[in-house]
Coordinates of C-alpha atoms in Angstrom, one line a residue:
M106 CA 18.8 -28.0 -88.8
N107 CA 20.1 -25.0 -86.9
V108 CA 20.3 -21.1 -87.3
I109 CA 24.2 -19.4 -86.1
A110 CA 25.2 -15.7 -85.9
K111 CA 26.8 -14.4 -89.3
N112 CA 28.5 -10.8 -89.5
A113 CA 27.9 -9.9 -93.2
Q114 CA 26.4 -7.0 -95.2
A115 CA 22.4 -7.9 -95.9
A116 CA 22.9 -6.8 -99.8
K117 CA 26.2 -8.9 -100.1
V118 CA 25.4 -12.2 -98.4
G119 CA 24.1 -15.0 -100.4
A120 CA 21.0 -17.1 -100.1
D121 CA 18.3 -18.6 -100.8
V122 CA 16.1 -15.8 -99.4
L123 CA 17.2 -12.7 -97.0
V124 CA 14.2 -11.7 -94.8
L125 CA 14.0 -8.1 -94.0
W126 CA 11.9 -6.5 -92.0
L127 CA 9.2 -2.9 -91.8
D128 CA 6.9 -1.6 -88.8
D129 CA 3.5 -1.2 -88.9
K130 CA 3.9 2.4 -89.6
G131 CA 6.2 1.6 -92.8
R132 CA 9.7 2.1 -91.6
F133 CA 12.4 0.2 -92.8
G134 CA 14.6 -1.4 -90.5
E135 CA 18.4 -1.2 -90.8
A136 CA 18.9 -3.7 -93.3
L137 CA 15.9 -3.2 -95.4
Q138 CA 17.1 0.8 -95.8
A139 CA 20.5 -0.8 -96.5
V140 CA 19.2 -3.3 -99.4
D141 CA 17.0 -0.5 -100.6
K142 CA 19.9 1.6 -101.1
A143 CA 22.1 -1.2 -102.7
S144 CA 18.6 -2.2 -105.1
E145 CA 18.7 2.0 -105.6
G146 CA 15.3 2.3 -104.1
Y147 CA 13.6 -1.2 -105.2
F148 CA 11.5 -1.4 -102.3
S149 CA 10.9 2.3 -101.7
A150 CA 9.2 2.1 -104.9
R151 CA 7.4 -1.3 -103.9
Q152 CA 6.5 0.8 -100.7
Q153 CA 4.6 3.3 -103.2
A154 CA 2.8 1.1 -105.2
G155 CA 1.3 -0.7 -101.9
D156 CA 3.6 -3.8 -102.9
L157 CA 4.9 -4.3 -99.1
P158 CA 3.0 -6.2 -96.6
E159 CA 0.7 -5.0 -93.7
A160 CA 1.2 -5.6 -90.1
G161 CA 1.3 -9.9 -89.5
K162 CA 1.7 -10.1 -93.0
W163 CA 4.4 -10.4 -95.9
A164 CA 5.5 -10.4 -99.3
L165 CA 8.1 -12.5 -101.5
F166 CA 10.2 -10.5 -104.1
H167 CA 12.6 -12.5 -106.3
A168 CA 16.1 -11.3 -108.3
V169 CA 16.6 -8.0 -107.2
E170 CA 19.0 -6.3 -108.6
G171 CA 21.8 -5.3 -106.0
V172 CA 20.9 -8.1 -103.8
K173 CA 23.0 -11.3 -104.1
A174 CA 20.2 -13.4 -102.4
A175 CA 17.8 -15.1 -105.1
R176 CA 15.0 -14.1 -103.2
V177 CA 13.9 -11.1 -100.2
L178 CA 11.2 -11.9 -97.8
V179 CA 9.7 -8.6 -96.2
L180 CA 7.7 -9.0 -92.8
C181 CA 5.9 -6.1 -91.3
L182 CA 6.2 -6.4 -87.7
S183 CA 3.7 -4.3 -85.4
A184 CA 5.1 -3.5 -82.0
G185 CA 5.9 -6.6 -79.1
E186 CA 7.7 -10.0 -78.7
G187 CA 4.0 -11.7 -79.8
A188 CA 4.4 -10.3 -83.4
L189 CA 7.6 -11.6 -83.8
R190 CA 6.3 -15.0 -82.0
Q191 CA 3.1 -15.3 -84.2
I192 CA 5.0 -14.6 -87.0
A193 CA 7.9 -17.2 -87.6
P194 CA 5.3 -20.1 -88.2
A195 CA 4.3 -18.4 -91.8
V196 CA 8.2 -17.7 -92.3
W197 CA 8.5 -21.1 -91.5
S198 CA 5.6 -22.2 -93.9
Q199 CA 7.2 -20.5 -96.9
I200 CA 10.8 -22.1 -95.8
A201 CA 9.3 -25.7 -95.8
E202 CA 7.4 -25.2 -98.9
H203 CA 10.2 -24.3 -101.3
R204 CA 12.5 -26.2 -99.4
W205 CA 14.9 -23.2 -99.1
D206 CA 18.5 -24.6 -97.8
K207 CA 19.9 -21.3 -97.3
C208 CA 18.2 -18.8 -95.5
V209 CA 19.3 -15.6 -93.7
F210 CA 17.8 -13.3 -91.3
A211 CA 18.6 -9.6 -90.9
L212 CA 16.1 -8.9 -88.0
Q213 CA 18.9 -7.7 -85.6
D214 CA 17.7 -4.6 -84.7
V215 CA 13.8 -5.7 -84.1
P216 CA 13.0 -3.7 -81.2
V217 CA 12.4 -6.8 -78.8
S218 CA 14.7 -8.0 -76.2
R219 CA 16.6 -11.1 -77.5
A220 CA 14.8 -11.1 -80.9
A221 CA 17.0 -13.9 -81.6
R222 CA 16.0 -16.0 -79.0
V223 CA 12.4 -15.5 -79.4
F224 CA 12.0 -15.2 -83.5
V225 CA 14.6 -18.5 -83.7
G226 CA 13.0 -20.5 -80.8
A227 CA 9.8 -19.8 -82.5
L228 CA 10.5 -20.9 -86.1
Y229 CA 12.1 -24.1 -84.5
H230 CA 8.8 -24.8 -82.6
S231 CA 7.2 -24.4 -86.1
A232 CA 9.6 -27.0 -87.7
Y233 CA 8.8 -29.8 -85.4
R234 CA 7.3 -33.2 -87.1
F235 CA 6.1 -36.4 -85.4
E236 CA 6.1 -39.0 -88.0
Q237 CA 7.5 -41.5 -86.3
F238 CA 4.1 -44.0 -86.7
K239 CA 3.4 -43.0 -90.3
T240 CA 3.9 -44.3 -93.3
I241 CA 6.2 -42.2 -95.1
S242 CA 6.2 -41.3 -98.4
D243 CA 9.4 -40.3 -100.7
S244 CA 8.5 -36.9 -101.1
D245 CA 7.8 -36.9 -96.9
K246 CA 12.0 -38.5 -96.8
K247 CA 12.8 -36.0 -98.8
A248 CA 11.4 -33.3 -96.7
A249 CA 13.0 -35.1 -93.6
K250 CA 16.7 -35.3 -95.2
W251 CA 16.0 -31.7 -96.1
R252 CA 14.9 -30.3 -92.8
K253 CA 18.1 -31.9 -91.1
K254 CA 20.6 -30.3 -93.8
W255 CA 18.4 -27.1 -93.6
Q256 CA 20.8 -24.0 -92.8
G257 CA 19.9 -20.5 -91.1
E258 CA 21.8 -17.7 -90.2
W259 CA 21.3 -14.7 -87.7
L260 CA 22.9 -11.6 -89.7
L261 CA 24.7 -8.9 -87.5
E262 CA 26.9 -6.6 -88.7
K263 CA 29.5 -6.9 -85.9
K264 CA 30.0 -9.8 -83.5
E265 CA 27.8 -9.7 -80.5
T266 CA 28.1 -12.2 -78.0
Q267 CA 24.5 -11.9 -76.5
V268 CA 23.2 -12.9 -79.8
E269 CA 25.2 -16.0 -80.0
Q270 CA 23.9 -16.9 -76.7
D271 CA 20.5 -16.8 -77.5
L272 CA 20.8 -18.8 -80.6
A273 CA 22.4 -21.5 -78.5
W274 CA 19.9 -21.1 -75.5
A275 CA 16.9 -21.3 -78.8
D276 CA 18.9 -24.5 -79.7
A277 CA 18.9 -26.1 -75.9
L278 CA 15.3 -25.2 -76.1
N279 CA 14.9 -26.8 -79.3
A280 CA 16.4 -29.6 -78.0
G281 CA 14.4 -30.1 -74.7
C282 CA 10.6 -29.2 -76.5
S283 CA 11.1 -31.6 -78.9
L284 CA 12.1 -34.4 -77.0
T285 CA 9.1 -33.2 -74.3
R286 CA 6.5 -33.4 -77.7
D287 CA 8.1 -36.4 -78.8
L288 CA 8.0 -38.5 -75.5
G289 CA 4.2 -37.1 -75.4
N290 CA 3.3 -37.8 -78.5
T291 CA 4.1 -41.6 -78.5
P292 CA 1.5 -43.6 -77.8
P293 CA 1.1 -45.4 -74.8
N294 CA 1.7 -49.2 -76.0
V295 CA 4.7 -48.0 -76.7
C296 CA 5.3 -45.3 -74.1
T297 CA 5.1 -47.5 -71.2
P298 CA 7.4 -46.9 -67.9
R299 CA 10.1 -49.5 -68.6
W300 CA 10.2 -47.6 -72.5
L301 CA 10.7 -44.3 -70.5
A302 CA 13.2 -45.8 -68.3
E303 CA 15.0 -46.9 -71.5
Q304 CA 15.0 -43.2 -73.1
A305 CA 16.3 -42.1 -70.1
E306 CA 19.4 -43.9 -70.4
Q307 CA 19.4 -43.2 -73.9
L308 CA 19.4 -39.5 -72.4
A309 CA 22.5 -39.9 -70.3
E310 CA 24.4 -41.4 -73.0
Q311 CA 24.5 -37.9 -74.9
Y312 CA 25.7 -36.1 -72.1
E313 CA 28.8 -36.2 -70.3
D314 CA 27.6 -35.0 -67.0
L315 CA 24.2 -37.0 -66.5
S316 CA 23.6 -40.0 -64.8
V317 CA 20.4 -42.3 -64.3
K318 CA 19.1 -44.6 -62.1
V319 CA 15.9 -46.9 -62.6
L320 CA 14.4 -49.0 -60.1
K321 CA 12.4 -52.0 -60.3
T322 CA 9.6 -53.2 -58.7
K323 CA 11.3 -55.4 -56.2
E324 CA 13.4 -51.8 -55.1
I325 CA 10.0 -49.5 -55.0
K326 CA 8.6 -52.2 -53.0
A327 CA 12.1 -52.2 -50.4
L328 CA 11.2 -48.4 -50.5
E329 CA 7.6 -48.5 -49.3
M330 CA 6.4 -46.7 -52.0
G331 CA 2.9 -47.9 -50.9
A332 CA 1.1 -45.1 -52.8
L333 CA 3.0 -45.6 -56.0
L334 CA 2.5 -49.1 -55.9
C335 CA -1.1 -49.3 -55.5
V336 CA -1.5 -46.9 -58.8
A337 CA 0.3 -49.7 -61.0
Q338 CA -1.0 -52.9 -59.8
G339 CA -4.0 -53.0 -62.2
S340 CA -1.5 -52.8 -64.9
V341 CA 0.8 -55.7 -66.4
Q342 CA 3.3 -53.0 -67.6
E343 CA 5.5 -53.0 -64.4
P344 CA 6.6 -49.4 -62.6
R345 CA 9.3 -47.8 -62.6
F346 CA 11.0 -45.0 -60.6
I347 CA 13.7 -42.7 -62.7
T348 CA 16.0 -40.4 -61.3
M349 CA 18.1 -38.7 -63.3
S350 CA 21.5 -36.5 -62.6
Y351 CA 22.9 -33.6 -64.1
Q352 CA 25.7 -32.5 -62.1
P353 CA 28.3 -31.0 -63.9
A354 CA 31.9 -29.7 -61.9
K355 CA 31.6 -26.1 -61.2
A356 CA 27.8 -26.0 -60.5
V357 CA 27.0 -22.9 -58.9
N358 CA 24.4 -24.6 -56.4
K359 CA 25.8 -27.0 -53.8
K360 CA 22.3 -28.7 -53.2
P361 CA 20.5 -29.9 -56.4
V362 CA 17.5 -28.4 -57.5
V363 CA 15.2 -31.4 -57.8
L364 CA 12.3 -31.9 -60.5
V365 CA 9.9 -34.2 -59.7
G366 CA 7.6 -35.6 -63.1
K367 CA 3.9 -37.3 -62.8
G368 CA 4.9 -40.3 -65.4
V369 CA 1.6 -41.9 -65.7
T370 CA 2.3 -43.4 -69.4
F371 CA -1.7 -43.8 -69.8
D372 CA -4.5 -43.0 -67.5
S373 CA -7.7 -44.7 -67.6
G374 CA -8.6 -43.3 -64.1
G375 CA -9.0 -46.8 -63.0
I376 CA -11.9 -48.3 -61.2
S377 CA -13.1 -44.7 -61.5
I378 CA -12.9 -45.1 -65.0
K379 CA -13.2 -41.9 -67.4
P380 CA -15.6 -41.2 -70.0
A381 CA -14.5 -42.9 -73.5
D382 CA -14.6 -39.9 -75.3
G383 CA -11.1 -38.4 -75.2
M384 CA -9.6 -40.9 -73.3
D385 CA -7.0 -41.4 -76.1
L386 CA -5.6 -38.0 -74.7
M387 CA -4.7 -39.8 -72.0
K388 CA -1.1 -40.9 -73.2
Y389 CA -0.3 -37.2 -72.0
D390 CA -1.1 -37.9 -68.4
M391 CA 3.1 -38.3 -68.3
G392 CA 3.5 -34.9 -69.7
G393 CA 5.3 -33.8 -66.5
A394 CA 7.4 -36.6 -66.9
A395 CA 8.1 -35.8 -70.3
A396 CA 8.5 -32.1 -69.3
V397 CA 11.4 -33.0 -67.0
F398 CA 13.3 -35.3 -69.5
G399 CA 13.2 -31.9 -71.9
A400 CA 14.4 -29.7 -68.9
M401 CA 17.0 -32.3 -68.5
A402 CA 17.9 -32.2 -72.1
A403 CA 17.6 -28.4 -72.5
V404 CA 20.2 -28.0 -69.2
A405 CA 22.5 -30.3 -70.4
K406 CA 22.5 -29.2 -73.9
A407 CA 23.2 -25.7 -72.9
A408 CA 25.8 -26.7 -70.4
L409 CA 24.6 -24.5 -67.7
P410 CA 26.5 -25.0 -64.6
V411 CA 23.7 -26.0 -62.5
H412 CA 23.2 -29.5 -60.3
V413 CA 19.7 -30.8 -60.9
V414 CA 18.1 -34.2 -60.3
A415 CA 15.4 -35.4 -61.8
L416 CA 12.5 -37.9 -60.0
I417 CA 10.1 -39.8 -62.2
P418 CA 7.7 -42.0 -61.1
A419 CA 6.3 -43.9 -64.1
V420 CA 3.1 -46.2 -64.0
E421 CA 0.2 -47.5 -65.8
N422 CA -3.2 -46.5 -64.3
L423 CA -5.6 -49.3 -65.7
P424 CA -8.8 -51.3 -64.1
S425 CA -8.4 -54.8 -63.5
G426 CA -9.0 -57.7 -60.8
A427 CA -6.0 -56.4 -58.9
A428 CA -6.4 -52.7 -59.4
V429 CA -6.9 -50.4 -56.1
K430 CA -10.4 -49.9 -54.9
P431 CA -12.5 -47.0 -53.9
G432 CA -12.2 -47.3 -50.0
D433 CA -8.9 -48.9 -49.9
I434 CA -6.0 -47.8 -48.0
V435 CA -2.9 -47.3 -48.7
R436 CA 0.7 -46.2 -47.0
S437 CA 3.0 -44.1 -48.7
M438 CA 6.7 -43.6 -47.9
S439 CA 6.2 -41.0 -45.8
G440 CA 4.4 -43.2 -43.1
K441 CA 1.4 -41.6 -43.9
T442 CA -2.2 -43.4 -44.8
I443 CA -4.1 -42.0 -47.8
E444 CA -7.5 -43.6 -48.0
I445 CA -8.5 -43.9 -51.8
L446 CA -11.5 -42.2 -52.9
N447 CA -11.1 -41.9 -56.4
T448 CA -8.9 -43.9 -58.7
D449 CA -8.9 -41.4 -60.9
A450 CA -6.7 -39.2 -58.6
E451 CA -3.8 -41.3 -58.9
G452 CA -1.1 -38.4 -60.0
R453 CA -1.0 -37.3 -57.0
L454 CA -0.6 -40.7 -55.1
I455 CA 2.5 -41.5 -56.9
L456 CA 3.9 -37.6 -57.0
C457 CA 3.7 -38.1 -52.9
D458 CA 6.1 -41.0 -52.5
A459 CA 8.4 -38.9 -55.2
L460 CA 8.1 -36.0 -53.1
T461 CA 9.4 -38.0 -49.8
Y462 CA 12.2 -39.4 -51.9
A463 CA 13.3 -36.1 -52.3
E464 CA 14.4 -35.6 -49.3
R465 CA 17.3 -37.5 -49.2
Y466 CA 18.8 -35.2 -51.7
E467 CA 18.2 -32.0 -49.1
P468 CA 17.7 -30.1 -52.0
Q469 CA 17.8 -26.5 -52.5
A470 CA 14.3 -26.6 -53.9
V471 CA 11.9 -29.0 -55.2
I472 CA 10.0 -28.3 -58.3
D473 CA 7.1 -30.9 -59.2
L474 CA 5.0 -30.9 -62.8
A475 CA 2.3 -32.8 -63.4
T476 CA -1.5 -32.8 -65.5
L477 CA -2.9 -33.1 -62.5
T478 CA -6.7 -31.5 -62.6
G479 CA -8.9 -31.0 -65.0
A480 CA -10.3 -28.3 -62.4
C481 CA -7.0 -26.2 -63.4
V482 CA -7.7 -26.4 -67.2
I483 CA -11.1 -25.1 -66.3
A484 CA -9.7 -22.2 -64.0
L485 CA -7.0 -21.1 -66.0
G486 CA -7.8 -22.8 -69.7
S487 CA -4.2 -23.1 -71.8
P488 CA -2.5 -19.5 -71.4
R489 CA -1.4 -20.6 -68.1
A490 CA 0.0 -23.2 -65.6
G491 CA -1.5 -23.2 -62.1
L492 CA 1.9 -22.4 -59.4
F493 CA 1.4 -23.2 -55.8
G494 CA 4.6 -23.4 -53.5
N495 CA 5.5 -23.3 -49.7
N496 CA 8.3 -20.6 -50.7
A497 CA 7.7 -16.9 -51.8
E498 CA 10.6 -16.3 -53.5
L499 CA 10.9 -20.0 -55.2
E500 CA 7.4 -19.0 -56.7
Q501 CA 8.2 -15.8 -57.7
A502 CA 11.7 -16.9 -59.5
L503 CA 9.3 -18.8 -61.7
Y504 CA 6.6 -16.5 -62.1
L505 CA 9.1 -14.1 -63.6
A506 CA 10.9 -16.9 -65.8
G507 CA 7.9 -17.8 -67.2
E508 CA 6.8 -14.3 -68.1
A509 CA 10.3 -13.7 -69.7
V510 CA 9.8 -16.5 -72.3
H511 CA 6.2 -16.6 -72.6
D512 CA 5.6 -20.1 -70.9
R513 CA 2.9 -18.1 -67.8
V514 CA 2.0 -19.8 -65.0
W515 CA -0.2 -18.1 -62.1
R516 CA 0.4 -18.3 -58.6
M517 CA -3.0 -19.8 -56.6
P518 CA -3.8 -20.1 -52.9
L519 CA -2.7 -22.4 -50.6
D520 CA -4.4 -22.2 -47.8
E521 CA -4.7 -23.8 -44.5
D522 CA -8.4 -24.4 -45.4
Y523 CA -8.3 -26.1 -48.3
L524 CA -6.6 -29.0 -46.6
E525 CA -9.4 -29.4 -44.4
M526 CA -11.3 -30.6 -47.5
M527 CA -8.9 -33.6 -47.6
K528 CA -9.1 -35.2 -44.4
S529 CA -10.5 -38.7 -44.2
P530 CA -12.2 -40.1 -41.1
F531 CA -10.0 -43.5 -41.8
A532 CA -6.7 -42.2 -42.7
D533 CA -4.0 -39.3 -42.1
L534 CA -5.6 -37.9 -45.6
A535 CA -8.3 -38.5 -48.4
N536 CA -6.4 -38.8 -52.0
A537 CA -10.0 -36.6 -53.2
S538 CA -12.2 -34.0 -51.9
S539 CA -15.8 -35.0 -50.9
V540 CA -16.7 -31.7 -52.7
R541 CA -16.0 -30.6 -55.8
E542 CA -14.7 -27.3 -55.5
A543 CA -11.5 -25.8 -55.5
G544 CA -10.0 -29.2 -57.1
A545 CA -6.7 -27.8 -58.1
V546 CA -6.2 -25.8 -54.8
T547 CA -7.4 -29.2 -52.8
A548 CA -4.9 -31.6 -54.8
A549 CA -1.7 -29.1 -54.3
A550 CA -2.8 -29.0 -50.3
F551 CA -2.5 -32.6 -50.6
L552 CA 1.1 -32.8 -51.7
S553 CA 2.2 -30.2 -49.9
Q554 CA 1.7 -32.7 -47.3
F555 CA 4.8 -34.2 -48.5
A556 CA 6.7 -31.6 -48.8
Q557 CA 7.6 -29.9 -45.7
K558 CA 11.2 -30.5 -45.2
Y559 CA 12.4 -28.2 -48.0
D560 CA 11.0 -25.3 -50.1
W561 CA 8.6 -26.2 -52.7
A562 CA 6.6 -25.6 -55.5
H563 CA 3.9 -27.3 -57.6
L564 CA 3.1 -26.6 -61.2
D565 CA -0.2 -28.1 -62.6
I566 CA 0.2 -28.0 -66.1
A567 CA -3.1 -30.1 -67.3
G568 CA -4.0 -27.4 -69.2
V569 CA -0.9 -26.6 -71.1
A570 CA 1.1 -30.0 -71.7
W571 CA -0.9 -30.2 -75.1
Q572 CA -3.2 -28.9 -77.7
R573 CA -6.7 -30.5 -78.0
G574 CA -8.7 -30.7 -81.3
G575 CA -7.7 -31.7 -84.8
G576 CA -3.9 -30.0 -84.0
K577 CA -3.9 -32.2 -81.2
G578 CA 0.1 -32.9 -80.1
G579 CA 2.4 -32.4 -77.3
T580 CA 3.5 -28.8 -76.6
G581 CA 6.9 -29.3 -74.9
R582 CA 5.6 -26.6 -72.1
P583 CA 7.1 -25.8 -69.2
V584 CA 10.6 -26.8 -70.8
A585 CA 11.0 -22.7 -71.5
L586 CA 10.1 -21.7 -68.6
L587 CA 12.4 -24.6 -66.8
L588 CA 15.3 -23.6 -69.0
E589 CA 14.9 -19.7 -68.3
Y590 CA 14.5 -20.7 -64.1
F591 CA 17.9 -22.6 -64.5
T592 CA 19.5 -20.0 -66.8
R593 CA 19.1 -17.2 -64.2
L594 CA 20.1 -19.7 -61.4
A595 CA 23.1 -20.5 -63.4
G596 CA 23.8 -16.4 -63.4
K597 CA 23.4 -16.0 -67.4
K598 CA 20.3 -14.1 -67.2

């Protein structure tokens, strides 16, 4: 499925449905005005009769005289980007319910910056399905086949390069978000570290400028990644350290931006085992890795001229006779020793070795993404991820990118005082604080000790990577933020 730009007059375009708009004051959009004229005042009459929708609603009209499209779907939009984004699921619901093959959107004059990107991106998000492990009926198969062939057109009266770029951006975002959601939604008996590495290799086959290297246990041991290995030692699933490099010929950055994604494919908590309630959601503890996969796919799909490296430490955290124990002391790749106080504080252990490994790239910046702490969920909930870092310019760039695409973060403190809470009498650092306060900040403070040789930002995405409750599933966040960040880095804002 995809949406393309097309130059045509709304009343003269053939389609299963033509989508038009008016605002919450009753003022017609330009295309609705034109269609109203072509239909000899049909929609003005419907407005007088009270048949047009109120703000946030829609109304469907069939076989309107003077209009070539078989149906006209009229949306009523209040001001702001949010209204456009929020109505998209309802529009897709109607399209999917009736399986309209060709849909034309005449929304070009909606007073929202980059309206095509906002609306089409939300439409793609609504169309996502994860049915790989369900028994599919004949009807479901037909629906899946229909989704693949579905065609949308964004109507323009003249050629507009920006709109075409925005549609391409939305298409790239869809590729990245769908991959991220697929990886996160895959059950942990399938999504193992080895399987995740295989997905990276398959992704590299799709894009010429993307290359992959996978390190196995022997090679990880040779690098002396003791923190990563201690997390993996309780599971029969061997760890993997995945590197991906996207390096187009004319990249604007000589030094790469390195993305690091936490890849705990299932997190039981280890010896410090989690409560059973909701533990199934711990398949999403590789949400950081999934988002890095999605970001690499989106950047490659968009063919952005940026050099990006991805590092994904992938492990499974389980309790066994071989598992790391509270009280153990391990040596990280950096040489720093770490006292294990809580085996459920495992994400920072695999990340710290990946952050050390990142030094060899002499990076322009390093951004790590991790479903790291429940404390961040308590602090910020699901609207925003937590943002920490050691460089104000990098943090500001990520913050502004998130604001621009409604994939928001909030800048958090990282004072030296928080590091004091991570001191150990027996090792250089402890992997958990001895007090409950500021859990998200102390985790970031721990990571900061392994990111001192470059500009670094840490995104705690525990609250945003998946939805909870009856509609549980991966969200695809923060792929939009990352795609926008790299779009701006490439000078294509």
